[in-house]
mmCIF file with all atom_site columns, C-alpha atoms in Angstrom:
data_model
loop_
_atom_site.group_PDB
_atom_site.id
_atom_site.type_symbol
_atom_site.label_atom_id
_atom_site.label_alt_id
_atom_site.label_comp_id
_atom_site.label_asym_id
_atom_site.label_entity_id
_atom_site.label_seq_id
_atom_site.pdbx_PDB_ins_code
_atom_site.Cartn_x
_atom_site.Cartn_y
_atom_site.Cartn_z
_atom_site.occupancy
_atom_site.B_iso_or_equiv
_atom_site.pdbx_formal_charge
_atom_site.auth_seq_id
_atom_site.auth_comp_id
_atom_site.auth_asym_id
_atom_site.auth_atom_id
_atom_site.pdbx_PDB_model_num
ATOM 1   C CA . UNK A 1 1   ? -10.647 -2.848  25.245  1.00 0.00 ? 42  UNK A CA 1
ATOM 2   C CA . UNK A 1 2   ? -8.823  -1.311  28.157  1.00 0.00 ? 43  UNK A CA 1
ATOM 3   C CA . UNK A 1 3   ? -6.616  1.660   27.442  1.00 0.00 ? 44  UNK A CA 1
ATOM 4   C CA . UNK A 1 4   ? -3.191  1.638   29.051  1.00 0.00 ? 45  UNK A CA 1
ATOM 5   C CA . UNK A 1 5   ? -2.487  4.312   31.632  1.00 0.00 ? 46  UNK A CA 1
ATOM 6   C CA . UNK A 1 6   ? 0.519   5.642   29.730  1.00 0.00 ? 47  UNK A CA 1
ATOM 7   C CA . UNK A 1 7   ? -1.285  6.297   26.452  1.00 0.00 ? 48  UNK A CA 1
ATOM 8   C CA . UNK A 1 8   ? -4.798  7.709   26.846  1.00 0.00 ? 49  UNK A CA 1
ATOM 9   C CA . UNK A 1 9   ? -6.958  8.070   23.780  1.00 0.00 ? 50  UNK A CA 1
ATOM 10  C CA . UNK A 1 10  ? -7.284  11.711  22.865  1.00 0.00 ? 51  UNK A CA 1
ATOM 11  C CA . UNK A 1 11  ? -9.898  13.534  20.866  1.00 0.00 ? 52  UNK A CA 1
ATOM 12  C CA . UNK A 1 12  ? -8.903  16.807  19.252  1.00 0.00 ? 53  UNK A CA 1
ATOM 13  C CA . UNK A 1 13  ? -11.393 19.572  18.646  1.00 0.00 ? 54  UNK A CA 1
ATOM 14  C CA . UNK A 1 14  ? -10.070 22.352  16.442  1.00 0.00 ? 55  UNK A CA 1
ATOM 15  C CA . UNK A 1 15  ? -11.969 25.505  15.683  1.00 0.00 ? 56  UNK A CA 1
ATOM 16  C CA . UNK A 1 16  ? -10.963 29.032  14.769  1.00 0.00 ? 57  UNK A CA 1
ATOM 17  C CA . UNK A 1 17  ? -11.969 30.368  18.184  1.00 0.00 ? 58  UNK A CA 1
ATOM 18  C CA . UNK A 1 18  ? -10.143 27.806  20.343  1.00 0.00 ? 59  UNK A CA 1
ATOM 19  C CA . UNK A 1 19  ? -8.528  24.393  20.218  1.00 0.00 ? 60  UNK A CA 1
ATOM 20  C CA . UNK A 1 20  ? -9.057  21.877  22.979  1.00 0.00 ? 61  UNK A CA 1
ATOM 21  C CA . UNK A 1 21  ? -7.835  18.398  23.776  1.00 0.00 ? 62  UNK A CA 1
ATOM 22  C CA . UNK A 1 22  ? -9.792  16.165  26.122  1.00 0.00 ? 63  UNK A CA 1
ATOM 23  C CA . UNK A 1 23  ? -9.219  12.585  27.227  1.00 0.00 ? 64  UNK A CA 1
ATOM 24  C CA . UNK A 1 24  ? -11.952 10.011  26.719  1.00 0.00 ? 65  UNK A CA 1
ATOM 25  C CA . UNK A 1 25  ? -12.323 7.511   29.526  1.00 0.00 ? 66  UNK A CA 1
ATOM 26  C CA . UNK A 1 26  ? -13.579 3.960   29.212  1.00 0.00 ? 67  UNK A CA 1
ATOM 27  C CA . UNK A 1 27  ? -17.194 3.681   28.143  1.00 0.00 ? 68  UNK A CA 1
ATOM 28  C CA . UNK A 1 28  ? -17.263 7.180   26.692  1.00 0.00 ? 69  UNK A CA 1
ATOM 29  C CA . UNK A 1 29  ? -17.364 8.209   23.073  1.00 0.00 ? 70  UNK A CA 1
ATOM 30  C CA . UNK A 1 30  ? -19.438 6.913   20.191  1.00 0.00 ? 71  UNK A CA 1
ATOM 31  C CA . UNK A 1 31  ? -20.426 3.332   20.967  1.00 0.00 ? 72  UNK A CA 1
ATOM 32  C CA . UNK A 1 32  ? -23.484 3.262   18.694  1.00 0.00 ? 73  UNK A CA 1
ATOM 33  C CA . UNK A 1 33  ? -21.901 0.835   16.203  1.00 0.00 ? 74  UNK A CA 1
ATOM 34  C CA . UNK A 1 34  ? -21.498 -2.445  18.076  1.00 0.00 ? 75  UNK A CA 1
ATOM 35  C CA . UNK A 1 35  ? -20.328 -5.715  16.552  1.00 0.00 ? 76  UNK A CA 1
ATOM 36  C CA . UNK A 1 36  ? -17.793 -6.690  13.953  1.00 0.00 ? 77  UNK A CA 1
ATOM 37  C CA . UNK A 1 37  ? -17.226 -4.665  10.833  1.00 0.00 ? 78  UNK A CA 1
ATOM 38  C CA . UNK A 1 38  ? -17.609 -6.402  7.454   1.00 0.00 ? 79  UNK A CA 1
ATOM 39  C CA . UNK A 1 39  ? -13.879 -6.101  6.766   1.00 0.00 ? 80  UNK A CA 1
ATOM 40  C CA . UNK A 1 40  ? -13.133 -7.909  10.029  1.00 0.00 ? 81  UNK A CA 1
ATOM 41  C CA . UNK A 1 41  ? -15.554 -10.714 9.166   1.00 0.00 ? 82  UNK A CA 1
ATOM 42  C CA . UNK A 1 42  ? -14.126 -11.091 5.649   1.00 0.00 ? 83  UNK A CA 1
ATOM 43  C CA . UNK A 1 43  ? -10.589 -11.130 7.051   1.00 0.00 ? 84  UNK A CA 1
ATOM 44  C CA . UNK A 1 44  ? -11.462 -13.790 9.612   1.00 0.00 ? 85  UNK A CA 1
ATOM 45  C CA . UNK A 1 45  ? -13.279 -16.001 7.088   1.00 0.00 ? 86  UNK A CA 1
ATOM 46  C CA . UNK A 1 46  ? -10.454 -15.512 4.580   1.00 0.00 ? 87  UNK A CA 1
ATOM 47  C CA . UNK A 1 47  ? -7.765  -16.488 7.082   1.00 0.00 ? 88  UNK A CA 1
ATOM 48  C CA . UNK A 1 48  ? -9.667  -19.595 8.229   1.00 0.00 ? 89  UNK A CA 1
ATOM 49  C CA . UNK A 1 49  ? -10.350 -20.574 4.595   1.00 0.00 ? 90  UNK A CA 1
ATOM 50  C CA . UNK A 1 50  ? -6.666  -20.173 3.736   1.00 0.00 ? 91  UNK A CA 1
ATOM 51  C CA . UNK A 1 51  ? -5.605  -22.389 6.633   1.00 0.00 ? 92  UNK A CA 1
ATOM 52  C CA . UNK A 1 52  ? -8.146  -25.089 5.738   1.00 0.00 ? 93  UNK A CA 1
ATOM 53  C CA . UNK A 1 53  ? -7.158  -24.995 2.037   1.00 0.00 ? 94  UNK A CA 1
ATOM 54  C CA . UNK A 1 54  ? -3.458  -25.243 2.934   1.00 0.00 ? 95  UNK A CA 1
ATOM 55  C CA . UNK A 1 55  ? -4.038  -28.233 5.219   1.00 0.00 ? 96  UNK A CA 1
ATOM 56  C CA . UNK A 1 56  ? -6.144  -29.974 2.538   1.00 0.00 ? 97  UNK A CA 1
ATOM 57  C CA . UNK A 1 57  ? -3.456  -29.261 -0.075  1.00 0.00 ? 98  UNK A CA 1
ATOM 58  C CA . UNK A 1 58  ? -0.736  -30.821 2.066   1.00 0.00 ? 99  UNK A CA 1
ATOM 59  C CA . UNK A 1 59  ? -2.913  -33.834 2.907   1.00 0.00 ? 100 UNK A CA 1
ATOM 60  C CA . UNK A 1 60  ? -3.598  -34.365 -0.808  1.00 0.00 ? 101 UNK A CA 1
ATOM 61  C CA . UNK A 1 61  ? 0.043   -33.806 -1.803  1.00 0.00 ? 102 UNK A CA 1
ATOM 62  C CA . UNK A 1 62  ? 1.749   -35.974 0.823   1.00 0.00 ? 103 UNK A CA 1
ATOM 63  C CA . UNK A 1 63  ? -0.603  -38.787 1.862   1.00 0.00 ? 104 UNK A CA 1
ATOM 64  C CA . UNK A 1 64  ? -0.297  -42.002 -0.129  1.00 0.00 ? 105 UNK A CA 1
ATOM 65  C CA . UNK A 1 65  ? -3.213  -42.921 -2.387  1.00 0.00 ? 106 UNK A CA 1
ATOM 66  C CA . UNK A 1 66  ? -4.056  -45.938 -0.250  1.00 0.00 ? 107 UNK A CA 1
ATOM 67  C CA . UNK A 1 67  ? -4.686  -43.681 2.770   1.00 0.00 ? 108 UNK A CA 1
ATOM 68  C CA . UNK A 1 68  ? -6.887  -41.365 0.702   1.00 0.00 ? 109 UNK A CA 1
ATOM 69  C CA . UNK A 1 69  ? -8.903  -44.387 -0.526  1.00 0.00 ? 110 UNK A CA 1
ATOM 70  C CA . UNK A 1 70  ? -9.266  -45.676 3.048   1.00 0.00 ? 111 UNK A CA 1
ATOM 71  C CA . UNK A 1 71  ? -10.879 -42.413 4.233   1.00 0.00 ? 112 UNK A CA 1
ATOM 72  C CA . UNK A 1 72  ? -13.227 -42.394 1.229   1.00 0.00 ? 113 UNK A CA 1
ATOM 73  C CA . UNK A 1 73  ? -11.498 -39.881 -1.048  1.00 0.00 ? 114 UNK A CA 1
ATOM 74  C CA . UNK A 1 74  ? -11.387 -41.468 -4.483  1.00 0.00 ? 115 UNK A CA 1
ATOM 75  C CA . UNK A 1 75  ? -11.640 -38.451 -6.799  1.00 0.00 ? 116 UNK A CA 1
ATOM 76  C CA . UNK A 1 76  ? -8.907  -35.850 -6.678  1.00 0.00 ? 117 UNK A CA 1
ATOM 77  C CA . UNK A 1 77  ? -6.604  -34.087 -9.159  1.00 0.00 ? 118 UNK A CA 1
ATOM 78  C CA . UNK A 1 78  ? -3.414  -35.654 -10.431 1.00 0.00 ? 119 UNK A CA 1
ATOM 79  C CA . UNK A 1 79  ? -0.327  -35.298 -8.222  1.00 0.00 ? 120 UNK A CA 1
ATOM 80  C CA . UNK A 1 80  ? 1.310   -33.465 -11.115 1.00 0.00 ? 121 UNK A CA 1
ATOM 81  C CA . UNK A 1 81  ? -0.621  -30.367 -10.044 1.00 0.00 ? 122 UNK A CA 1
ATOM 82  C CA . UNK A 1 82  ? 0.904   -30.472 -6.544  1.00 0.00 ? 123 UNK A CA 1
ATOM 83  C CA . UNK A 1 83  ? 4.148   -29.335 -8.154  1.00 0.00 ? 124 UNK A CA 1
ATOM 84  C CA . UNK A 1 84  ? 2.869   -27.612 -11.280 1.00 0.00 ? 125 UNK A CA 1
ATOM 85  C CA . UNK A 1 85  ? 0.322   -25.229 -9.703  1.00 0.00 ? 126 UNK A CA 1
ATOM 86  C CA . UNK A 1 86  ? 2.743   -23.562 -7.215  1.00 0.00 ? 127 UNK A CA 1
ATOM 87  C CA . UNK A 1 87  ? 5.359   -23.355 -9.971  1.00 0.00 ? 128 UNK A CA 1
ATOM 88  C CA . UNK A 1 88  ? 2.875   -21.688 -12.341 1.00 0.00 ? 129 UNK A CA 1
ATOM 89  C CA . UNK A 1 89  ? 1.829   -19.229 -9.632  1.00 0.00 ? 130 UNK A CA 1
ATOM 90  C CA . UNK A 1 90  ? 5.434   -18.265 -8.836  1.00 0.00 ? 131 UNK A CA 1
ATOM 91  C CA . UNK A 1 91  ? 6.349   -17.867 -12.502 1.00 0.00 ? 132 UNK A CA 1
ATOM 92  C CA . UNK A 1 92  ? 3.227   -15.769 -13.058 1.00 0.00 ? 133 UNK A CA 1
ATOM 93  C CA . UNK A 1 93  ? 4.214   -13.448 -10.215 1.00 0.00 ? 134 UNK A CA 1
ATOM 94  C CA . UNK A 1 94  ? 7.745   -13.089 -11.600 1.00 0.00 ? 135 UNK A CA 1
ATOM 95  C CA . UNK A 1 95  ? 6.345   -12.533 -15.105 1.00 0.00 ? 136 UNK A CA 1
ATOM 96  C CA . UNK A 1 96  ? 3.988   -9.784  -13.873 1.00 0.00 ? 137 UNK A CA 1
ATOM 97  C CA . UNK A 1 97  ? 6.840   -8.038  -12.022 1.00 0.00 ? 138 UNK A CA 1
ATOM 98  C CA . UNK A 1 98  ? 9.114   -8.138  -15.077 1.00 0.00 ? 139 UNK A CA 1
ATOM 99  C CA . UNK A 1 99  ? 6.351   -6.939  -17.425 1.00 0.00 ? 140 UNK A CA 1
ATOM 100 C CA . UNK A 1 100 ? 5.324   -4.132  -15.050 1.00 0.00 ? 141 UNK A CA 1
ATOM 101 C CA . UNK A 1 101 ? 8.924   -2.927  -14.732 1.00 0.00 ? 142 UNK A CA 1
ATOM 102 C CA . UNK A 1 102 ? 9.434   -3.170  -18.499 1.00 0.00 ? 143 UNK A CA 1
ATOM 103 C CA . UNK A 1 103 ? 6.295   -1.141  -19.217 1.00 0.00 ? 144 UNK A CA 1
ATOM 104 C CA . UNK A 1 104 ? 7.499   1.543   -16.812 1.00 0.00 ? 145 UNK A CA 1
ATOM 105 C CA . UNK A 1 105 ? 10.839  1.698   -18.612 1.00 0.00 ? 146 UNK A CA 1
ATOM 106 C CA . UNK A 1 106 ? 9.058   1.992   -21.955 1.00 0.00 ? 147 UNK A CA 1
ATOM 107 C CA . UNK A 1 107 ? 6.825   4.818   -20.667 1.00 0.00 ? 148 UNK A CA 1
ATOM 108 C CA . UNK A 1 108 ? 9.748   6.794   -19.199 1.00 0.00 ? 149 UNK A CA 1
ATOM 109 C CA . UNK A 1 109 ? 11.128  9.629   -21.295 1.00 0.00 ? 150 UNK A CA 1
ATOM 110 C CA . UNK A 1 110 ? 14.839  9.591   -22.224 1.00 0.00 ? 151 UNK A CA 1
ATOM 111 C CA . UNK A 1 111 ? 17.194  11.395  -19.830 1.00 0.00 ? 152 UNK A CA 1
ATOM 112 C CA . UNK A 1 112 ? 18.210  13.932  -22.500 1.00 0.00 ? 153 UNK A CA 1
ATOM 113 C CA . UNK A 1 113 ? 14.610  15.011  -23.157 1.00 0.00 ? 154 UNK A CA 1
ATOM 114 C CA . UNK A 1 114 ? 13.692  18.549  -22.149 1.00 0.00 ? 155 UNK A CA 1
ATOM 115 C CA . UNK A 1 115 ? 10.304  17.189  -21.081 1.00 0.00 ? 156 UNK A CA 1
ATOM 116 C CA . UNK A 1 116 ? 12.049  15.962  -17.942 1.00 0.00 ? 157 UNK A CA 1
ATOM 117 C CA . UNK A 1 117 ? 12.575  19.635  -17.037 1.00 0.00 ? 158 UNK A CA 1
ATOM 118 C CA . UNK A 1 118 ? 9.360   21.265  -18.289 1.00 0.00 ? 159 UNK A CA 1
ATOM 119 C CA . UNK A 1 119 ? 6.021   19.865  -19.360 1.00 0.00 ? 160 UNK A CA 1
ATOM 120 C CA . UNK A 1 120 ? 2.362   20.855  -19.419 1.00 0.00 ? 161 UNK A CA 1
ATOM 121 C CA . UNK A 1 121 ? 2.082   20.500  -15.644 1.00 0.00 ? 162 UNK A CA 1
ATOM 122 C CA . UNK A 1 122 ? 5.068   22.674  -14.700 1.00 0.00 ? 163 UNK A CA 1
ATOM 123 C CA . UNK A 1 123 ? 4.275   25.431  -12.214 1.00 0.00 ? 164 UNK A CA 1
ATOM 124 C CA . UNK A 1 124 ? 6.459   28.506  -12.136 1.00 0.00 ? 165 UNK A CA 1
ATOM 125 C CA . UNK A 1 125 ? 7.235   29.935  -8.714  1.00 0.00 ? 166 UNK A CA 1
ATOM 126 C CA . UNK A 1 126 ? 5.306   33.089  -7.842  1.00 0.00 ? 167 UNK A CA 1
ATOM 127 C CA . UNK A 1 127 ? 6.648   35.686  -5.409  1.00 0.00 ? 168 UNK A CA 1
ATOM 128 C CA . UNK A 1 128 ? 4.035   38.044  -4.020  1.00 0.00 ? 169 UNK A CA 1
ATOM 129 C CA . UNK A 1 129 ? 6.430   40.346  -2.213  1.00 0.00 ? 170 UNK A CA 1
ATOM 130 C CA . UNK A 1 130 ? 10.117  40.817  -1.519  1.00 0.00 ? 171 UNK A CA 1
ATOM 131 C CA . UNK A 1 131 ? 11.825  39.413  1.544   1.00 0.00 ? 172 UNK A CA 1
ATOM 132 C CA . UNK A 1 132 ? 12.218  42.904  3.064   1.00 0.00 ? 173 UNK A CA 1
ATOM 133 C CA . UNK A 1 133 ? 8.467   43.575  2.912   1.00 0.00 ? 174 UNK A CA 1
ATOM 134 C CA . UNK A 1 134 ? 6.858   43.304  6.360   1.00 0.00 ? 175 UNK A CA 1
ATOM 135 C CA . UNK A 1 135 ? 3.527   42.094  4.884   1.00 0.00 ? 176 UNK A CA 1
ATOM 136 C CA . UNK A 1 136 ? 5.248   38.875  3.774   1.00 0.00 ? 177 UNK A CA 1
ATOM 137 C CA . UNK A 1 137 ? 5.594   37.797  7.402   1.00 0.00 ? 178 UNK A CA 1
ATOM 138 C CA . UNK A 1 138 ? 1.821   37.304  7.618   1.00 0.00 ? 179 UNK A CA 1
ATOM 139 C CA . UNK A 1 139 ? 1.637   34.826  4.702   1.00 0.00 ? 180 UNK A CA 1
ATOM 140 C CA . UNK A 1 140 ? 2.651   31.334  5.920   1.00 0.00 ? 181 UNK A CA 1
ATOM 141 C CA . UNK A 1 141 ? 4.147   29.668  2.805   1.00 0.00 ? 182 UNK A CA 1
ATOM 142 C CA . UNK A 1 142 ? 4.565   30.256  -0.917  1.00 0.00 ? 183 UNK A CA 1
ATOM 143 C CA . UNK A 1 143 ? 2.196   28.487  -3.333  1.00 0.00 ? 184 UNK A CA 1
ATOM 144 C CA . UNK A 1 144 ? 3.341   25.102  -4.614  1.00 0.00 ? 185 UNK A CA 1
ATOM 145 C CA . UNK A 1 145 ? 5.696   25.266  -7.584  1.00 0.00 ? 186 UNK A CA 1
ATOM 146 C CA . UNK A 1 146 ? 8.525   23.412  -9.298  1.00 0.00 ? 187 UNK A CA 1
ATOM 147 C CA . UNK A 1 147 ? 12.105  24.252  -8.380  1.00 0.00 ? 188 UNK A CA 1
ATOM 148 C CA . UNK A 1 148 ? 14.031  25.531  -11.431 1.00 0.00 ? 189 UNK A CA 1
ATOM 149 C CA . UNK A 1 149 ? 16.911  23.291  -12.529 1.00 0.00 ? 190 UNK A CA 1
ATOM 150 C CA . UNK A 1 150 ? 19.369  26.191  -12.110 1.00 0.00 ? 191 UNK A CA 1
ATOM 151 C CA . UNK A 1 151 ? 18.571  26.377  -8.377  1.00 0.00 ? 192 UNK A CA 1
ATOM 152 C CA . UNK A 1 152 ? 18.831  22.595  -8.008  1.00 0.00 ? 193 UNK A CA 1
ATOM 153 C CA . UNK A 1 153 ? 22.238  22.572  -9.730  1.00 0.00 ? 194 UNK A CA 1
ATOM 154 C CA . UNK A 1 154 ? 23.435  25.520  -7.608  1.00 0.00 ? 195 UNK A CA 1
ATOM 155 C CA . UNK A 1 155 ? 22.534  23.671  -4.400  1.00 0.00 ? 196 UNK A CA 1
ATOM 156 C CA . UNK A 1 156 ? 23.895  20.288  -5.503  1.00 0.00 ? 197 UNK A CA 1
ATOM 157 C CA . UNK A 1 157 ? 27.048  21.340  -7.347  1.00 0.00 ? 198 UNK A CA 1
ATOM 158 C CA . UNK A 1 158 ? 27.678  24.863  -6.086  1.00 0.00 ? 199 UNK A CA 1
ATOM 159 C CA . UNK A 1 159 ? 27.514  28.024  -8.114  1.00 0.00 ? 200 UNK A CA 1
ATOM 160 C CA . UNK A 1 160 ? 30.435  28.288  -10.537 1.00 0.00 ? 201 UNK A CA 1
#
């Protein structure tokens, strides 16, 4: 595959001593794994199978029985399934979406519950030093923590 001149492929090498970026030209890099990956093969076979199955479905659904008999196809499902199967699939998808949403609503705590503010996984903020301390400038960020609801309310609604 030829790389375009405007967007060369870059490889980034990061180490504590130095960071470097170099551009790989054509033919360079790791070319030890040649051929198609299994995911590519499965995707190709799946797409071809889907196209063939769709064409066969439409032939079965729309050709008259006399044409099917003339090409030697005498055993096939009832035409009822040409309408029923897609309808069952669509209703099953809708049913799964409704059930999934309903189960999420059931599992959600009520809005007035204090567990929406604090629970067993709540992390209190930890300050290692004051803002005036010069040693704080060396530490990049504070450890991860939850924002107290008082600070959230002060930012959203202003301090009263």
